Coordinates of C-alpha atoms in Angstrom, one line a residue:
M26 CA -11.4 84.7 157.9
L27 CA -12.5 88.3 158.0
R28 CA -16.2 87.2 158.4
F29 CA -15.1 85.0 161.4
S30 CA -13.2 87.9 162.9
V31 CA -16.2 90.2 162.7
Y32 CA -18.5 87.6 164.2
F33 CA -16.0 86.9 167.0
I34 CA -15.7 90.6 167.9
A35 CA -19.4 90.9 167.8
L36 CA -19.7 88.1 170.3
L37 CA -17.1 89.7 172.6
M38 CA -19.0 93.0 172.5
F39 CA -22.2 91.3 173.3
H40 CA -20.5 89.4 176.2
Y41 CA -18.9 92.6 177.5
A42 CA -22.3 94.5 177.3
G43 CA -23.9 91.7 179.3
L44 CA -21.3 91.8 182.0
K45 CA -21.6 95.5 182.4
T46 CA -25.4 95.3 182.5
R47 CA -25.5 92.6 185.1
A48 CA -22.9 94.5 187.3
A49 CA -25.0 97.6 187.1
E50 CA -28.3 95.8 187.9
A51 CA -26.6 94.2 190.9
N52 CA -25.1 97.6 191.9
D53 CA -21.8 95.9 192.0
E54 CA -19.1 98.5 191.4
S55 CA -16.4 96.1 192.3
A56 CA -17.2 93.7 189.4
V57 CA -14.0 93.0 187.4
V58 CA -14.0 92.6 183.7
D59 CA -11.1 90.7 182.1
P60 CA -8.6 93.4 181.0
R61 CA -8.0 91.7 177.7
L62 CA -11.8 92.0 176.9
E63 CA -11.8 95.6 178.1
A64 CA -8.9 96.4 175.8
I65 CA -10.7 94.9 172.8
V66 CA -13.8 97.0 173.4
E67 CA -11.7 100.0 174.0
R68 CA -9.9 99.6 170.7
M69 CA -13.2 99.1 168.8
L70 CA -14.7 102.2 170.3
D71 CA -11.6 104.3 169.7
K72 CA -11.5 103.1 166.0
C73 CA -15.2 104.2 165.5
I74 CA -14.5 107.6 166.9
E75 CA -11.2 108.0 165.0
D76 CA -13.0 107.1 161.8
A77 CA -15.8 109.6 162.6
K78 CA -18.4 106.8 162.8
Y79 CA -20.0 108.6 165.7
H80 CA -23.4 106.9 165.5
Q81 CA -21.9 103.5 165.7
A82 CA -19.6 104.6 168.6
I83 CA -22.5 106.0 170.5
R84 CA -24.7 102.9 170.1
M85 CA -21.8 100.7 171.3
A86 CA -21.0 103.0 174.2
I87 CA -24.6 103.1 175.4
E88 CA -24.9 99.3 175.2
C89 CA -21.6 98.8 176.9
R90 CA -22.3 101.5 179.5
R91 CA -19.1 103.4 178.5
L92 CA -20.2 106.9 179.2
D93 CA -16.7 108.1 178.9
K94 CA -16.7 107.0 175.2
L95 CA -20.2 108.5 174.8
E96 CA -18.8 111.8 176.0
E97 CA -15.8 111.6 173.6
A98 CA -18.0 110.8 170.6
V99 CA -20.4 113.7 171.3
V100 CA -17.5 116.2 171.9
R101 CA -15.8 115.2 168.7
S102 CA -18.9 115.3 166.6
D103 CA -19.4 118.2 164.2
N104 CA -23.1 118.4 164.9
V105 CA -23.9 118.3 168.6
H106 CA -27.6 118.9 168.1
A107 CA -28.0 115.9 165.8
I108 CA -25.8 113.6 167.8
I109 CA -27.7 114.3 171.1
N110 CA -31.0 113.6 169.3
Y111 CA -29.4 110.3 168.2
C112 CA -28.4 109.5 171.7
I113 CA -32.0 110.0 172.8
D114 CA -33.4 107.8 170.0
V115 CA -31.0 105.0 170.8
S116 CA -31.7 105.2 174.5
H117 CA -35.5 104.9 174.0
S118 CA -35.3 101.1 173.7
F119 CA -33.5 100.9 177.1
V120 CA -35.9 103.4 178.7
N121 CA -38.8 101.2 177.7
K122 CA -37.2 98.4 179.7
R123 CA -36.7 100.7 182.7
E124 CA -33.2 99.4 183.0
Y125 CA -31.0 102.1 181.5
R126 CA -32.4 105.4 182.4
V127 CA -29.0 106.5 183.6
V128 CA -27.9 106.9 179.9
L129 CA -30.4 109.7 179.3
A130 CA -29.9 111.0 182.8
N131 CA -26.3 111.5 181.9
L132 CA -27.4 113.9 179.2
L133 CA -27.6 116.3 182.1
Y134 CA -23.9 116.5 181.8
W135 CA -24.3 117.9 178.3
L136 CA -26.6 120.7 179.5
S137 CA -23.7 122.6 180.9
R138 CA -21.8 122.6 177.6
A139 CA -24.6 122.2 175.0
T140 CA -25.8 125.4 173.3
N141 CA -29.0 126.6 171.8
W142 CA -31.2 123.9 170.2
A143 CA -28.8 121.2 171.4
K144 CA -29.6 122.3 174.9
F145 CA -33.3 122.4 174.1
S146 CA -33.2 118.8 172.8
A147 CA -31.2 117.5 175.7
T148 CA -33.5 119.0 178.3
A149 CA -36.6 117.8 176.4
G150 CA -35.1 114.3 176.4
L151 CA -35.5 114.2 180.2
G152 CA -39.2 113.9 179.6
V153 CA -38.6 110.5 178.2
I154 CA -36.8 109.4 181.4
H155 CA -39.7 110.5 183.6
R156 CA -42.5 109.6 181.2
G157 CA -45.6 108.7 183.2
H158 CA -44.4 110.1 186.5
L159 CA -47.4 112.4 186.7
Q160 CA -47.1 113.3 190.4
Q161 CA -43.4 114.1 190.4
G162 CA -43.0 115.4 186.8
R163 CA -43.1 119.1 187.6
S164 CA -40.8 118.8 190.6
L165 CA -38.3 116.7 188.6
M166 CA -38.1 119.4 185.9
A167 CA -38.2 122.3 188.3
P168 CA -34.5 123.2 188.0
Y169 CA -35.0 123.9 184.3
L170 CA -38.4 125.5 184.2
P171 CA -39.1 129.2 183.7
Q172 CA -39.6 131.0 187.0
G173 CA -42.4 133.4 187.5
G174 CA -44.2 132.5 184.3
A175 CA -41.6 133.9 181.9
G176 CA -37.9 133.8 181.2
S177 CA -36.0 133.6 184.5
G178 CA -32.7 134.8 183.2
G179 CA -31.5 131.2 182.6
S180 CA -31.2 129.7 179.1
P181 CA -34.5 130.0 177.2
Y182 CA -33.5 126.8 175.3
S183 CA -33.3 124.7 178.5
E184 CA -36.5 126.3 179.8
G185 CA -38.3 125.7 176.5
G186 CA -37.0 122.2 176.4
A187 CA -38.2 121.6 180.0
L188 CA -41.8 122.7 179.0
Y189 CA -41.7 120.2 176.1
A190 CA -40.4 117.6 178.6
L191 CA -43.5 118.2 180.8
G192 CA -45.7 117.5 177.8
L193 CA -43.8 114.2 177.2
I194 CA -44.2 113.2 180.8
H195 CA -47.9 114.0 180.9
A196 CA -48.8 113.0 177.3
N197 CA -52.5 112.2 177.1
H198 CA -52.7 112.6 180.9
G199 CA -52.4 116.4 181.2
E200 CA -55.0 117.4 183.7
G201 CA -52.4 118.1 186.3
I202 CA -50.2 120.2 184.1
K203 CA -52.3 121.9 181.4
Q204 CA -53.0 125.0 183.4
F205 CA -49.4 125.5 184.3
L206 CA -48.4 125.3 180.6
R207 CA -51.2 127.7 179.7
E208 CA -50.0 130.2 182.2
I209 CA -46.4 130.0 180.9
L210 CA -47.6 130.5 177.4
H211 CA -49.7 133.5 178.4
N212 CA -46.9 135.2 180.3
T213 CA -43.9 134.9 178.1
N214 CA -42.9 136.6 174.9
V215 CA -39.7 134.6 174.5
E216 CA -40.1 132.6 171.3
V217 CA -38.1 129.6 172.3
I218 CA -40.1 129.3 175.5
Q219 CA -43.3 129.7 173.5
H220 CA -42.0 126.9 171.2
G221 CA -41.6 124.5 174.1
A222 CA -44.8 125.5 175.9
C223 CA -46.8 125.0 172.7
L224 CA -45.4 121.5 172.1
G225 CA -45.8 120.6 175.8
L226 CA -49.4 121.8 175.9
G227 CA -50.3 120.0 172.7
L228 CA -49.0 116.7 174.1
A229 CA -50.6 117.2 177.5
A230 CA -54.0 118.1 175.9
I231 CA -53.7 115.7 172.9
G232 CA -56.9 114.8 171.3
T233 CA -59.1 116.9 173.7
A234 CA -60.2 119.4 171.0
D235 CA -60.3 122.0 173.8
D236 CA -61.5 125.3 172.1
D237 CA -60.0 127.5 174.8
I238 CA -56.6 126.0 174.5
F239 CA -56.8 126.1 170.7
D240 CA -57.5 129.8 170.8
E241 CA -54.6 130.4 173.2
I242 CA -52.2 128.6 170.9
K243 CA -53.7 130.5 167.9
I244 CA -52.7 133.7 169.5
V245 CA -49.1 132.5 169.5
L246 CA -49.4 131.5 165.8
Y247 CA -50.7 134.9 164.8
I248 CA -47.7 136.6 166.4
D249 CA -46.0 135.3 163.2
S250 CA -42.7 134.3 164.8
A251 CA -41.1 131.5 162.8
V252 CA -39.8 129.6 165.9
A253 CA -43.0 129.9 168.0
G254 CA -45.3 129.6 165.1
E255 CA -43.9 126.3 163.9
A256 CA -44.6 124.7 167.3
A257 CA -48.0 126.3 167.4
G258 CA -49.0 124.7 164.2
I259 CA -47.9 121.3 165.4
S260 CA -49.6 121.8 168.7
M261 CA -52.9 122.7 167.1
G262 CA -52.8 119.4 165.3
L263 CA -52.0 117.4 168.5
L264 CA -54.9 119.1 170.2
M265 CA -57.3 118.3 167.4
V266 CA -55.8 114.9 166.4
G267 CA -58.2 112.6 164.7
T268 CA -61.2 115.1 164.9
A269 CA -61.3 116.1 161.2
S270 CA -62.2 119.5 162.6
E271 CA -63.1 122.4 160.4
K272 CA -60.3 124.3 162.2
A273 CA -58.0 122.6 159.7
A274 CA -59.3 125.1 157.1
K275 CA -58.3 128.0 159.3
M276 CA -54.9 126.5 159.7
L277 CA -54.5 126.1 156.0
A278 CA -55.6 129.7 155.4
Y279 CA -52.9 131.0 157.7
A280 CA -50.3 128.9 156.0
H281 CA -51.1 130.9 152.9
E282 CA -50.7 134.2 154.8
T283 CA -47.4 133.7 156.6
Q284 CA -44.1 134.2 154.9
Y285 CA -42.2 131.8 157.1
E286 CA -41.5 128.2 155.9
K287 CA -41.2 127.0 159.4
I288 CA -44.7 128.0 160.2
I289 CA -46.0 126.5 157.0
R290 CA -44.3 123.2 157.8
G291 CA -45.7 123.2 161.4
L292 CA -49.2 123.9 160.1
T293 CA -48.9 121.3 157.4
L294 CA -48.0 118.6 160.0
G295 CA -50.8 119.9 162.3
I296 CA -53.4 119.7 159.5
A297 CA -52.3 116.1 158.8
L298 CA -52.8 115.3 162.5
T299 CA -56.3 116.6 162.5
V300 CA -57.4 114.0 160.0
Y301 CA -55.4 111.1 161.5
E302 CA -57.3 107.8 160.9
R303 CA -60.1 109.8 159.1
E304 CA -59.1 108.7 155.6
E305 CA -62.6 108.7 154.1
E306 CA -63.1 112.4 155.0
T307 CA -59.8 113.7 153.7
D308 CA -60.2 113.5 150.0
T309 CA -61.1 117.2 149.5
L310 CA -58.4 118.4 151.8
I311 CA -55.8 116.2 150.2
E312 CA -56.8 117.3 146.7
Q313 CA -56.7 121.0 147.7
M314 CA -53.2 120.7 149.3
T315 CA -51.7 118.6 146.5
R316 CA -52.7 121.2 144.0
D317 CA -51.5 124.1 146.1
Q318 CA -48.8 126.4 144.6
D319 CA -46.7 126.2 147.7
P320 CA -44.5 123.1 147.4
I321 CA -44.4 122.7 151.2
L322 CA -48.2 122.3 151.4

């Protein structure tokens, strides 16, 4: 009996989600859902939230287009940063279908109340919405970008996230945005903005092995800021991905010099990216790193 009840409720949820999706696609705000069905869905969502099953509640709320319950689940969560990241991850499948961008768009609502890295993640998530919109990307992100090449007095977390979002929008197609990101990186000393600019630049210039950009990112790395340096290490790897470049040795050398675990982790990931799909050429590097006294390396 219990198994049948679960199956029946799942069918009702699926039916409800379908009704809401079709109404949204038809732009029919007057579409009426049976109030009995609405009540069942409401109770299921409320129970998930009351039982602190926030991930389950968020997935159901997104599929059922219940942004009110999405809001409630995020507000009641004890880890806003993680829960917003989960919202973004769940929404990716809908974004790929181009049919549910409103879900991530509504993360704009959280920007006014999110703090610090939660704000960074939420702003960066906008890059997923506008992925591939190369001509409009910068104008779409303009309200969140640093003004005048440095911190504008707004939140450095949303500004850094916006720079990361530009990289997501222009990933592997960065000719129109690389110079802008380089200028931001050159003109700011705010570590969170540097973090976002490094990630954005790495994505925009991914696989280009551009020596000038590498040197500019290296300057940020050598400042030895844990926050900016972590992103610089990852960015170097994105820039040199699959090249098996000798620059990996320099990255490894600096990982031994810095005292910050964040930078070591960023460089370790970056080094791994440089030898992506170059298995036959990595034996020496792998042997060296596995025998390293630093457990992170």
